[in-house]
Coordinates of N, CA and C in Angstrom, one line a residue:
Chain A
D87 N 13.5 -4.0 -89.9 CA 13.4 -3.7 -88.5 C 12.8 -4.9 -87.9
I88 N 13.5 -5.3 -86.9 CA 12.8 -6.3 -85.8 C 11.6 -6.1 -85.3
Q89 N 10.6 -6.9 -85.4 CA 9.5 -6.8 -84.9 C 9.4 -7.7 -83.4
M90 N 8.9 -7.0 -82.5 CA 8.8 -7.7 -81.0 C 6.9 -7.8 -80.6
T91 N 6.5 -9.1 -80.5 CA 5.4 -9.3 -80.4 C 5.1 -10.1 -78.8
Q92 N 4.5 -9.0 -78.4 CA 4.3 -9.7 -76.8 C 2.8 -10.2 -76.4
S93 N 2.8 -11.2 -75.9 CA 1.5 -11.7 -75.5 C 1.2 -12.6 -73.9
P94 N 0.3 -12.4 -73.4 CA -1.1 -11.6 -73.8 C -0.8 -10.2 -73.9
S95 N -1.9 -9.5 -74.3 CA -1.8 -7.8 -74.4 C -2.1 -7.3 -72.7
S96 N -3.0 -8.2 -72.3 CA -3.5 -8.0 -70.7 C -3.4 -9.2 -70.2
L97 N -3.7 -9.1 -69.0 CA -4.0 -10.4 -68.0 C -4.2 -9.9 -66.6
S98 N -5.0 -10.6 -66.2 CA -5.5 -10.3 -64.7 C -5.1 -11.6 -63.8
A99 N -4.9 -11.5 -62.9 CA -4.3 -12.5 -61.9 C -4.6 -11.9 -60.3
S100 N -4.3 -13.0 -59.5 CA -4.6 -12.7 -57.8 C -3.2 -12.3 -57.2
V101 N -3.3 -12.2 -56.0 CA -2.3 -11.8 -55.2 C -1.6 -13.3 -54.7
G102 N -0.4 -13.1 -54.9 CA 0.1 -14.5 -54.8 C 0.4 -15.4 -56.2
D103 N -0.4 -15.0 -57.1 CA -0.2 -16.2 -58.4 C 1.2 -15.9 -58.8
R104 N 1.7 -16.9 -59.9 CA 2.6 -17.0 -60.3 C 2.4 -16.4 -62.0
V105 N 3.0 -15.4 -62.5 CA 2.5 -14.7 -63.9 C 3.8 -15.0 -64.8
T106 N 3.2 -15.4 -66.0 CA 4.3 -15.3 -67.0 C 3.9 -14.4 -68.3
M107 N 4.9 -13.9 -68.9 CA 4.2 -13.3 -70.3 C 5.6 -13.6 -71.2
T108 N 4.9 -13.6 -72.5 CA 6.0 -14.0 -73.3 C 6.6 -12.8 -74.5
C109 N 7.5 -12.9 -75.2 CA 7.9 -11.9 -76.2 C 8.4 -12.6 -77.1
R110 N 8.1 -12.7 -78.4 CA 8.8 -13.1 -79.6 C 9.5 -12.0 -80.6
A111 N 10.7 -12.4 -80.9 CA 11.2 -11.2 -81.8 C 11.1 -12.1 -83.2
S112 N 10.8 -11.3 -84.2 CA 10.7 -11.6 -85.6 C 11.7 -12.3 -86.3
Q113 N 13.1 -12.0 -85.6 CA 14.4 -12.6 -86.0 C 15.2 -13.0 -84.7
G114 N 16.3 -13.8 -85.0 CA 17.1 -13.9 -83.7 C 17.8 -12.9 -83.2
I115 N 17.9 -12.9 -81.8 CA 18.5 -11.5 -81.1 C 19.0 -12.1 -80.1
S116 N 19.8 -13.4 -80.3 CA 20.6 -13.7 -79.3 C 20.3 -13.8 -78.2
N117 N 20.8 -13.1 -76.7 CA 20.1 -12.6 -75.6 C 19.7 -11.3 -75.1
Q118 N 19.8 -10.7 -76.3 CA 19.7 -8.9 -76.3 C 18.5 -8.4 -76.2
L119 N 17.8 -8.6 -75.0 CA 16.6 -8.6 -74.8 C 16.4 -8.0 -73.0
A120 N 15.5 -6.7 -73.3 CA 15.5 -6.5 -71.8 C 14.1 -6.5 -71.5
W121 N 13.6 -6.2 -70.4 CA 12.1 -6.1 -70.2 C 11.9 -4.9 -68.8
F122 N 11.2 -4.0 -69.3 CA 10.8 -2.9 -68.4 C 9.5 -2.9 -67.8
Q123 N 9.2 -2.4 -66.8 CA 8.1 -1.9 -66.0 C 7.7 -0.6 -66.1
Q124 N 6.0 -0.6 -66.5 CA 5.8 1.0 -66.5 C 4.7 1.2 -65.8
K125 N 4.7 2.1 -64.9 CA 3.2 2.5 -64.3 C 2.7 3.7 -64.8
P126 N 1.4 3.9 -64.7 CA 0.5 5.3 -65.4 C 1.5 6.3 -64.8
G127 N 1.7 7.1 -66.1 CA 2.3 8.2 -65.5 C 3.8 8.6 -65.3
K128 N 4.6 7.3 -65.4 CA 5.8 7.5 -65.0 C 6.8 6.9 -66.2
A129 N 7.9 7.0 -65.9 CA 9.0 6.3 -67.0 C 8.9 4.7 -66.9
P130 N 9.1 4.1 -67.7 CA 9.8 2.8 -67.9 C 10.9 2.6 -66.6
K131 N 10.7 1.4 -66.3 CA 12.3 1.2 -64.9 C 12.3 -0.1 -65.5
S132 N 14.0 -0.3 -65.6 CA 14.6 -1.8 -66.5 C 14.2 -2.7 -64.9
L133 N 13.9 -3.8 -65.7 CA 13.8 -5.0 -64.7 C 15.1 -6.0 -65.1
I134 N 15.0 -6.2 -66.5 CA 16.2 -7.3 -66.2 C 16.8 -6.9 -68.1
Y135 N 18.1 -7.4 -68.0 CA 18.9 -7.2 -69.3 C 19.4 -8.7 -69.8
A136 N 20.1 -8.6 -71.0 CA 20.6 -9.9 -71.5 C 19.7 -11.0 -71.1
A137 N 18.3 -10.8 -71.3 CA 17.3 -11.9 -71.2 C 17.1 -12.4 -69.9
F138 N 18.3 -12.4 -68.7 CA 17.6 -12.9 -67.5 C 18.5 -12.1 -66.5
S139 N 19.4 -11.3 -67.1 CA 20.3 -10.8 -65.6 C 19.5 -9.6 -64.9
L140 N 19.4 -9.8 -63.7 CA 18.3 -8.7 -63.1 C 19.4 -7.4 -62.6
E141 N 18.4 -6.2 -63.0 CA 18.9 -4.9 -62.9 C 19.4 -5.0 -61.2
S142 N 20.0 -4.0 -60.9 CA 20.4 -3.8 -59.3 C 19.3 -3.2 -58.9
G143 N 18.8 -4.0 -57.7 CA 17.8 -3.3 -56.6 C 16.6 -4.1 -57.3
V144 N 16.2 -4.8 -58.2 CA 15.1 -5.2 -58.5 C 14.6 -6.6 -57.9
P145 N 13.3 -6.7 -57.5 CA 13.3 -7.8 -56.5 C 13.7 -9.3 -57.4
S146 N 14.0 -10.5 -56.7 CA 14.5 -11.7 -57.2 C 13.1 -12.2 -57.7
K147 N 11.7 -11.7 -57.3 CA 10.6 -12.5 -57.8 C 10.2 -12.3 -59.3
F148 N 11.2 -11.4 -59.9 CA 11.1 -11.0 -61.3 C 12.4 -11.8 -62.0
S149 N 12.1 -12.6 -62.8 CA 13.2 -13.5 -63.5 C 12.7 -13.5 -65.2
G150 N 13.9 -13.7 -66.2 CA 13.5 -13.8 -67.4 C 14.4 -15.1 -68.0
S151 N 13.9 -15.6 -69.1 CA 14.4 -16.5 -69.7 C 14.2 -16.6 -71.2
G152 N 15.2 -17.4 -71.7 CA 14.9 -17.4 -73.4 C 15.9 -16.5 -74.3
S153 N 16.0 -17.1 -75.1 CA 17.3 -16.8 -76.0 C 16.9 -17.2 -77.6
G154 N 17.2 -16.4 -78.5 CA 16.9 -16.6 -80.0 C 15.7 -15.7 -80.1
T155 N 14.3 -16.1 -80.3 CA 13.5 -15.5 -81.0 C 12.4 -15.6 -79.9
D156 N 12.1 -16.4 -78.6 CA 11.4 -16.4 -77.5 C 12.0 -16.4 -76.2
F157 N 11.3 -15.3 -75.8 CA 11.4 -14.8 -74.3 C 10.5 -15.3 -73.2
T158 N 10.8 -14.8 -72.0 CA 9.7 -15.0 -70.9 C 9.8 -14.1 -69.8
L159 N 9.0 -13.6 -69.3 CA 9.2 -12.8 -67.8 C 8.3 -13.4 -67.3
T160 N 8.5 -13.5 -66.0 CA 7.7 -14.5 -64.8 C 7.9 -13.6 -63.7
I161 N 6.7 -13.4 -63.1 CA 6.9 -12.8 -61.4 C 6.2 -14.0 -60.7
S162 N 7.1 -14.2 -59.6 CA 6.6 -15.6 -59.0 C 5.7 -15.5 -58.0
S163 N 5.5 -14.3 -57.7 CA 4.2 -14.1 -56.6 C 3.7 -12.7 -56.5
L164 N 2.7 -12.5 -57.3 CA 2.3 -11.4 -57.9 C 1.5 -10.6 -56.5
Q165 N 2.0 -9.3 -56.7 CA 1.7 -8.2 -55.4 C 1.1 -7.0 -56.0
P166 N 0.4 -6.3 -55.4 CA -0.5 -5.4 -55.7 C 0.5 -4.3 -56.4
E167 N 1.6 -4.3 -56.0 CA 2.7 -3.3 -56.4 C 3.0 -3.5 -57.9
D168 N 2.9 -4.9 -58.5 CA 3.2 -5.3 -59.6 C 2.4 -5.0 -60.7
S169 N 1.2 -4.2 -60.4 CA 0.4 -3.8 -61.7 C 1.1 -2.8 -62.3
A170 N 1.1 -3.1 -63.6 CA 1.9 -1.9 -64.7 C 2.0 -2.7 -65.8
T171 N 2.3 -2.0 -66.8 CA 2.6 -2.6 -68.1 C 4.1 -2.9 -68.3
Y172 N 4.0 -4.3 -69.1 CA 5.3 -4.9 -69.0 C 5.7 -4.5 -70.4
Y173 N 7.2 -4.3 -70.9 CA 7.7 -4.1 -72.4 C 8.9 -4.8 -72.4
C174 N 9.0 -5.4 -73.6 CA 10.3 -6.2 -74.0 C 10.9 -5.4 -75.0
Q175 N 12.1 -5.1 -75.2 CA 12.8 -4.4 -75.8 C 14.1 -5.2 -76.5
Q176 N 14.3 -5.1 -78.0 CA 15.7 -5.8 -78.1 C 16.5 -5.1 -78.7
Y177 N 17.8 -5.3 -78.3 CA 19.3 -4.6 -78.8 C 20.1 -5.0 -79.6
N178 N 19.5 -6.0 -80.1 CA 20.6 -6.8 -80.9 C 20.6 -5.8 -82.5
S179 N 19.7 -5.3 -82.8 CA 19.9 -4.5 -84.1 C 19.2 -3.2 -84.1
Y180 N 19.5 -2.4 -85.2 CA 19.3 -1.0 -85.1 C 17.9 -1.0 -86.4
P181 N 17.1 -0.5 -86.1 CA 16.6 0.4 -85.0 C 16.2 -0.3 -83.9
L182 N 16.5 -0.1 -82.2 CA 16.0 -0.5 -81.5 C 14.4 -0.4 -81.5
T183 N 14.2 -1.5 -80.9 CA 12.4 -1.8 -80.9 C 12.1 -2.5 -79.6
F184 N 10.5 -1.9 -79.3 CA 9.9 -2.6 -78.2 C 9.0 -3.4 -78.3
G185 N 8.1 -4.2 -77.8 CA 6.9 -4.8 -77.9 C 6.0 -3.8 -77.6
G186 N 4.8 -4.5 -77.8 CA 3.6 -3.6 -77.5 C 2.9 -3.5 -76.3
G187 N 3.6 -4.4 -75.3 CA 3.3 -4.4 -73.7 C 2.4 -5.4 -73.6
T188 N 2.3 -5.9 -72.2 CA 1.4 -6.7 -71.4 C 1.3 -5.9 -70.3
K189 N -0.2 -5.5 -70.1 CA -0.9 -5.1 -68.8 C -1.0 -6.0 -68.1
V190 N -0.5 -5.8 -66.6 CA -1.0 -6.5 -65.9 C -1.8 -6.2 -64.8
E191 N -3.0 -6.4 -64.5 CA -3.8 -6.3 -63.3 C -4.1 -7.2 -62.4
M192 N -4.7 -6.5 -61.2 CA -5.0 -7.6 -60.3 C -6.6 -7.8 -60.3
K193 N -6.7 -9.1 -59.8 CA -8.2 -9.5 -60.0 C -8.7 -9.2 -58.7
Chain B
Q43 N 24.0 8.3 -58.0 CA 22.8 7.8 -58.8 C 22.4 9.0 -60.2
V44 N 22.4 8.5 -61.2 CA 22.4 9.4 -62.4 C 20.8 9.5 -62.4
Q45 N 20.9 10.8 -62.8 CA 19.4 11.6 -63.1 C 19.4 12.5 -64.3
L46 N 18.2 12.2 -65.0 CA 17.9 12.9 -66.2 C 16.9 13.6 -66.3
Q47 N 16.5 14.7 -67.0 CA 15.8 15.9 -66.7 C 15.5 16.1 -67.9
E48 N 14.1 16.2 -68.6 CA 13.7 16.6 -70.1 C 13.2 18.1 -69.7
S49 N 13.5 19.1 -70.5 CA 12.7 20.4 -70.6 C 12.3 20.8 -72.0
G50 N 11.5 21.6 -72.2 CA 11.1 22.3 -73.2 C 9.6 22.5 -73.2
P51 N 9.2 22.9 -74.6 CA 7.8 23.7 -74.6 C 6.7 22.2 -74.5
G52 N 5.6 22.7 -73.9 CA 4.9 21.4 -74.0 C 3.9 21.6 -75.0
L53 N 3.6 22.5 -75.9 CA 2.9 22.9 -77.0 C 3.7 23.4 -78.1
V54 N 3.3 23.0 -79.0 CA 4.1 23.1 -80.6 C 3.2 23.3 -81.8
R55 N 3.2 24.0 -82.6 CA 2.0 24.0 -83.6 C 2.6 23.1 -84.6
P56 N 1.7 23.1 -85.5 CA 2.0 21.9 -86.9 C 3.1 22.6 -87.8
S57 N 3.9 21.5 -88.2 CA 4.5 22.1 -89.5 C 6.3 22.6 -88.7
E58 N 6.1 23.3 -87.4 CA 7.2 23.9 -86.6 C 8.2 22.6 -85.9
T59 N 9.4 23.0 -85.4 CA 10.4 22.1 -85.0 C 10.3 22.1 -83.3
L60 N 10.5 20.9 -83.1 CA 10.3 20.5 -81.7 C 11.8 20.7 -80.9
S61 N 11.8 21.2 -79.8 CA 13.2 21.4 -79.5 C 13.1 20.7 -77.8
L62 N 14.1 19.8 -77.4 CA 14.0 19.3 -75.9 C 15.4 19.0 -75.8
T63 N 15.4 19.2 -74.4 CA 16.9 19.3 -73.8 C 16.7 18.3 -72.3
C64 N 17.9 17.3 -72.3 CA 18.1 16.6 -71.4 C 18.9 16.9 -70.7
T65 N 19.2 17.3 -69.4 CA 20.0 17.7 -68.7 C 20.4 16.4 -67.5
V66 N 21.7 16.1 -67.4 CA 22.0 14.9 -66.5 C 22.8 15.4 -65.5
S67 N 22.6 14.7 -64.3 CA 23.3 14.8 -63.1 C 23.8 13.6 -62.3
G68 N 24.6 13.7 -61.9 CA 25.1 12.6 -61.1 C 26.0 11.5 -61.7
G69 N 26.1 11.7 -63.3 CA 27.0 11.2 -64.2 C 27.3 12.2 -65.3
S70 N 28.2 11.7 -66.4 CA 28.8 12.8 -67.3 C 28.3 12.1 -68.4
V71 N 28.0 13.1 -69.7 CA 27.7 12.7 -70.6 C 29.0 12.4 -71.6
S72 N 30.3 12.7 -70.9 CA 31.5 12.7 -71.4 C 31.9 11.3 -71.4
S73 N 31.2 10.4 -70.6 CA 31.5 9.4 -70.0 C 31.6 8.2 -71.4
G74 N 32.6 7.7 -71.8 CA 32.7 6.8 -73.2 C 32.0 5.5 -72.9
S75 N 31.1 5.2 -72.2 CA 30.7 4.0 -71.7 C 29.1 4.1 -72.2
Y76 N 28.7 5.2 -72.5 CA 27.3 5.3 -72.6 C 26.7 6.2 -74.1
Y77 N 25.6 5.9 -74.4 CA 25.0 6.8 -75.6 C 23.6 7.2 -75.1
W78 N 23.5 8.4 -75.4 CA 22.5 9.2 -74.7 C 21.1 9.2 -75.7
S79 N 20.1 9.0 -75.2 CA 19.0 8.8 -75.9 C 17.7 9.1 -75.9
W80 N 16.8 9.3 -76.9 CA 15.7 10.0 -76.9 C 14.5 9.0 -77.1
I81 N 13.5 8.6 -76.2 CA 12.3 7.5 -76.5 C 11.2 8.5 -76.6
R82 N 10.1 8.1 -77.5 CA 8.8 8.8 -77.2 C 7.7 7.6 -77.1
Q83 N 6.4 8.2 -76.5 CA 5.6 7.3 -76.0 C 4.0 8.0 -76.6
P84 N 3.4 7.9 -77.6 CA 1.9 8.4 -77.7 C 1.4 8.2 -76.6
P85 N 0.2 9.0 -76.5 CA -0.8 8.7 -75.4 C -1.4 7.6 -75.5
G86 N -1.4 6.5 -74.5 CA -1.5 5.0 -74.5 C -1.2 4.3 -75.3
K87 N -0.2 4.6 -76.0 CA 0.7 3.6 -77.0 C 1.7 3.1 -76.3
G88 N 2.7 2.5 -77.1 CA 3.9 1.8 -76.9 C 4.9 3.1 -77.0
L89 N 6.3 2.1 -76.8 CA 7.2 3.0 -76.8 C 8.2 2.7 -78.0
E90 N 8.6 4.0 -78.8 CA 9.4 4.1 -79.6 C 10.6 4.7 -79.7
W91 N 12.0 4.2 -80.2 CA 13.0 4.8 -79.9 C 13.6 5.8 -81.0
I92 N 13.8 7.0 -80.7 CA 14.1 8.0 -81.6 C 15.4 7.8 -82.2
G93 N 16.4 7.8 -81.3 CA 17.6 7.8 -81.6 C 18.7 8.1 -80.3
Y94 N 19.9 8.1 -80.6 CA 20.9 8.5 -79.7 C 22.2 9.2 -80.0
I95 N 23.0 9.6 -79.0 CA 24.3 10.2 -79.5 C 25.3 10.1 -78.6
Y96 N 26.4 9.8 -79.0 CA 27.7 9.5 -78.5 C 28.4 10.8 -77.8
Y97 N 29.1 10.6 -77.0 CA 29.7 12.0 -76.3 C 30.3 12.5 -77.5
S98 N 31.0 12.1 -78.5 CA 31.7 12.3 -79.5 C 31.1 13.2 -80.6
G99 N 29.9 13.0 -80.6 CA 29.0 13.8 -81.4 C 28.5 12.6 -82.3
S100 N 29.0 11.4 -82.5 CA 28.3 10.4 -83.4 C 27.1 10.1 -83.1
T101 N 26.2 9.8 -84.0 CA 24.5 9.8 -83.9 C 24.1 8.5 -84.4
N102 N 22.9 7.7 -84.1 CA 22.2 7.0 -84.8 C 20.8 7.1 -84.7
Y103 N 20.0 7.1 -86.0 CA 18.5 7.4 -85.6 C 17.8 6.5 -86.1
N104 N 16.6 6.3 -85.6 CA 15.5 5.4 -86.0 C 15.3 5.8 -87.6
P105 N 15.4 5.0 -88.7 CA 15.1 5.5 -90.1 C 13.7 6.1 -90.1
S106 N 12.5 5.5 -89.6 CA 11.3 6.4 -89.6 C 11.4 7.7 -89.2
L107 N 12.2 8.1 -88.5 CA 12.2 9.7 -88.3 C 13.3 10.2 -89.0
N108 N 14.3 9.4 -89.5 CA 15.7 10.0 -89.7 C 15.8 11.4 -90.5
T109 N 15.1 11.3 -91.4 CA 15.0 13.0 -92.0 C 14.7 13.8 -91.5
R110 N 13.6 13.8 -90.3 CA 13.5 15.1 -89.3 C 13.9 15.2 -88.1
V111 N 15.0 14.1 -87.7 CA 15.7 14.2 -86.3 C 16.8 14.6 -86.6
T112 N 17.4 15.5 -85.3 CA 18.6 15.9 -85.1 C 19.0 15.9 -83.4
I113 N 19.9 15.1 -83.0 CA 20.3 15.0 -81.6 C 21.8 15.5 -81.4
S114 N 22.1 16.2 -80.6 CA 23.1 17.3 -80.5 C 23.5 16.8 -78.6
V115 N 24.8 17.2 -78.6 CA 25.4 16.9 -77.3 C 26.1 18.3 -77.0
E116 N 26.0 18.8 -75.5 CA 26.6 19.9 -75.2 C 27.3 19.3 -73.9
T117 N 28.7 19.1 -74.1 CA 29.4 18.3 -73.1 C 29.6 19.4 -71.7
S118 N 29.7 20.6 -72.2 CA 30.2 21.7 -71.3 C 29.1 21.9 -70.2
K119 N 27.6 21.7 -70.8 CA 26.4 21.9 -69.9 C 26.0 20.4 -69.5
N120 N 26.7 19.4 -69.7 CA 26.2 18.0 -69.4 C 24.7 17.8 -69.9
Q121 N 24.6 18.2 -71.0 CA 23.0 18.1 -71.7 C 23.2 17.3 -73.1
F122 N 22.3 17.2 -73.2 CA 21.8 16.8 -75.0 C 20.5 17.2 -75.3
S123 N 20.4 17.3 -76.8 CA 19.2 17.8 -76.9 C 18.4 17.3 -78.2
L124 N 17.4 17.2 -78.3 CA 16.5 16.8 -79.5 C 15.9 17.7 -80.5
K125 N 16.2 17.7 -81.7 CA 15.2 18.6 -82.5 C 14.4 17.5 -83.4
L126 N 13.1 17.9 -83.5 CA 12.3 17.0 -84.4 C 11.3 18.0 -85.3
S127 N 11.4 17.9 -86.7 CA 11.1 19.2 -87.6 C 9.8 18.7 -88.0
S128 N 9.3 19.4 -88.7 CA 7.8 19.1 -89.7 C 6.8 18.4 -89.1
L129 N 6.6 18.9 -87.9 CA 5.6 18.2 -86.8 C 4.2 18.0 -87.5
T130 N 3.6 17.0 -87.0 CA 2.2 16.6 -87.3 C 1.4 16.3 -85.8
A131 N 0.4 15.9 -86.0 CA -0.2 15.3 -84.9 C 0.1 14.4 -84.1
A132 N 0.6 13.2 -85.6 CA 1.1 12.2 -84.9 C 2.3 12.3 -83.8
D133 N 3.2 13.3 -83.8 CA 4.2 13.6 -83.0 C 3.8 13.8 -81.5
T134 N 2.6 14.0 -81.2 CA 2.1 14.2 -80.1 C 2.4 12.9 -79.2
A135 N 3.4 13.1 -78.0 CA 3.8 11.8 -76.9 C 4.5 12.6 -76.1
V136 N 4.7 11.7 -75.1 CA 5.7 11.8 -74.2 C 7.1 11.6 -74.6
Y137 N 7.7 12.4 -74.3 CA 9.4 12.2 -74.8 C 10.0 12.2 -73.6
F138 N 10.9 10.9 -74.1 CA 11.7 10.5 -72.6 C 13.0 10.7 -73.1
C139 N 14.0 11.0 -72.3 CA 15.4 11.3 -72.5 C 16.0 9.8 -71.6
A140 N 16.8 9.2 -72.3 CA 17.2 8.0 -71.4 C 18.9 7.9 -71.5
R141 N 19.7 6.9 -70.7 CA 21.0 6.4 -71.0 C 21.2 5.1 -71.4
F142 N 21.8 4.9 -72.4 CA 21.9 3.4 -72.9 C 23.1 3.0 -73.3
R143 N 23.3 1.5 -72.7 CA 24.8 0.9 -72.7 C 24.5 0.0 -73.7
T144 N 25.3 -0.6 -74.4 CA 25.0 -1.9 -75.3 C 25.0 -3.2 -74.8
V145 N 25.2 -3.1 -73.3 CA 25.1 -4.3 -72.7 C 24.0 -4.3 -71.8
T146 N 23.6 -3.4 -71.1 CA 22.3 -3.1 -70.5 C 21.2 -2.2 -71.0
T147 N 21.3 -1.7 -72.1 CA 20.1 -1.1 -72.6 C 19.8 0.0 -72.0
F148 N 18.7 0.3 -71.9 CA 18.1 1.7 -71.1 C 18.3 1.5 -69.4
D149 N 19.2 2.2 -68.9 CA 19.2 1.9 -67.4 C 18.5 2.9 -66.4
F150 N 18.7 4.4 -67.0 CA 18.1 5.3 -66.3 C 17.7 6.1 -67.2
W151 N 16.2 6.6 -66.8 CA 15.4 7.4 -67.6 C 14.9 8.5 -66.9
G152 N 14.5 9.7 -67.9 CA 14.2 10.8 -66.9 C 12.5 10.6 -67.0
Q153 N 11.7 11.6 -66.5 CA 10.3 11.5 -66.0 C 9.6 11.6 -67.2
G154 N 9.9 12.1 -68.3 CA 9.1 12.4 -69.3 C 8.6 13.7 -69.5
T155 N 8.6 14.1 -70.5 CA 7.5 15.5 -70.9 C 6.6 15.4 -72.0
L156 N 5.6 15.6 -71.8 CA 4.2 15.7 -72.8 C 4.4 16.7 -73.8
V157 N 4.7 16.3 -74.8 CA 4.7 17.5 -76.4 C 3.2 17.1 -76.9
T158 N 2.5 18.3 -77.1 CA 1.5 18.4 -77.7 C 1.5 19.1 -79.1
V159 N 1.1 18.4 -80.2 CA 1.4 19.3 -81.5 C -0.5 19.7 -81.9
S160 N -0.2 21.0 -81.7 CA -1.9 21.7 -82.5 C -1.4 23.0 -82.6
S161 N -2.7 23.6 -83.3 CA -2.5 24.9 -83.6 C -3.4 25.7 -82.6

């Protein structure tokens, strides 16, 4: 199985801050990586697929980058509604696997 | 807009079999572009892919659950279902159904249903 490791596990930032989180795959996954946002009690919401392609309707303040084993999700200007846990997920090989998540809180 | 809705019992006894159904609206499970998936999330923990089914009936399961999982599809009802056998407390989780595409991965999700395994 491909292990997905996210860091940090949590972060605290202020309104307007630029926030970056990373996801590392245990082996190369090309660009077959997605990012999801999950708020408490809700289903995950797809933000980005294919490492950097924005899902329809997702604000452009979210951006993704990377290829191979190292990936990044950036929120350009953090807002209170962005408080959530963010998960990466690889779909390069089976079983499909998720990272452990990065919890983003407002300072 | 595609919508998915899980249904099934919220409490199941240890050693028994969990049965959940996902009803799809705004789209068809018979579409050749998608795979219909189950994912679970234990309370306070991360996400685990259980498996998926194609409209033809072909399946792909997570090996960690392979011997206990069966996913089936009912195209006439626009539904797909999950059966998970030999339950233990470790199977307590929120179970989500979701639509999967090989290019865009999981793009639509159900709201999730909490299943508790307890006597």
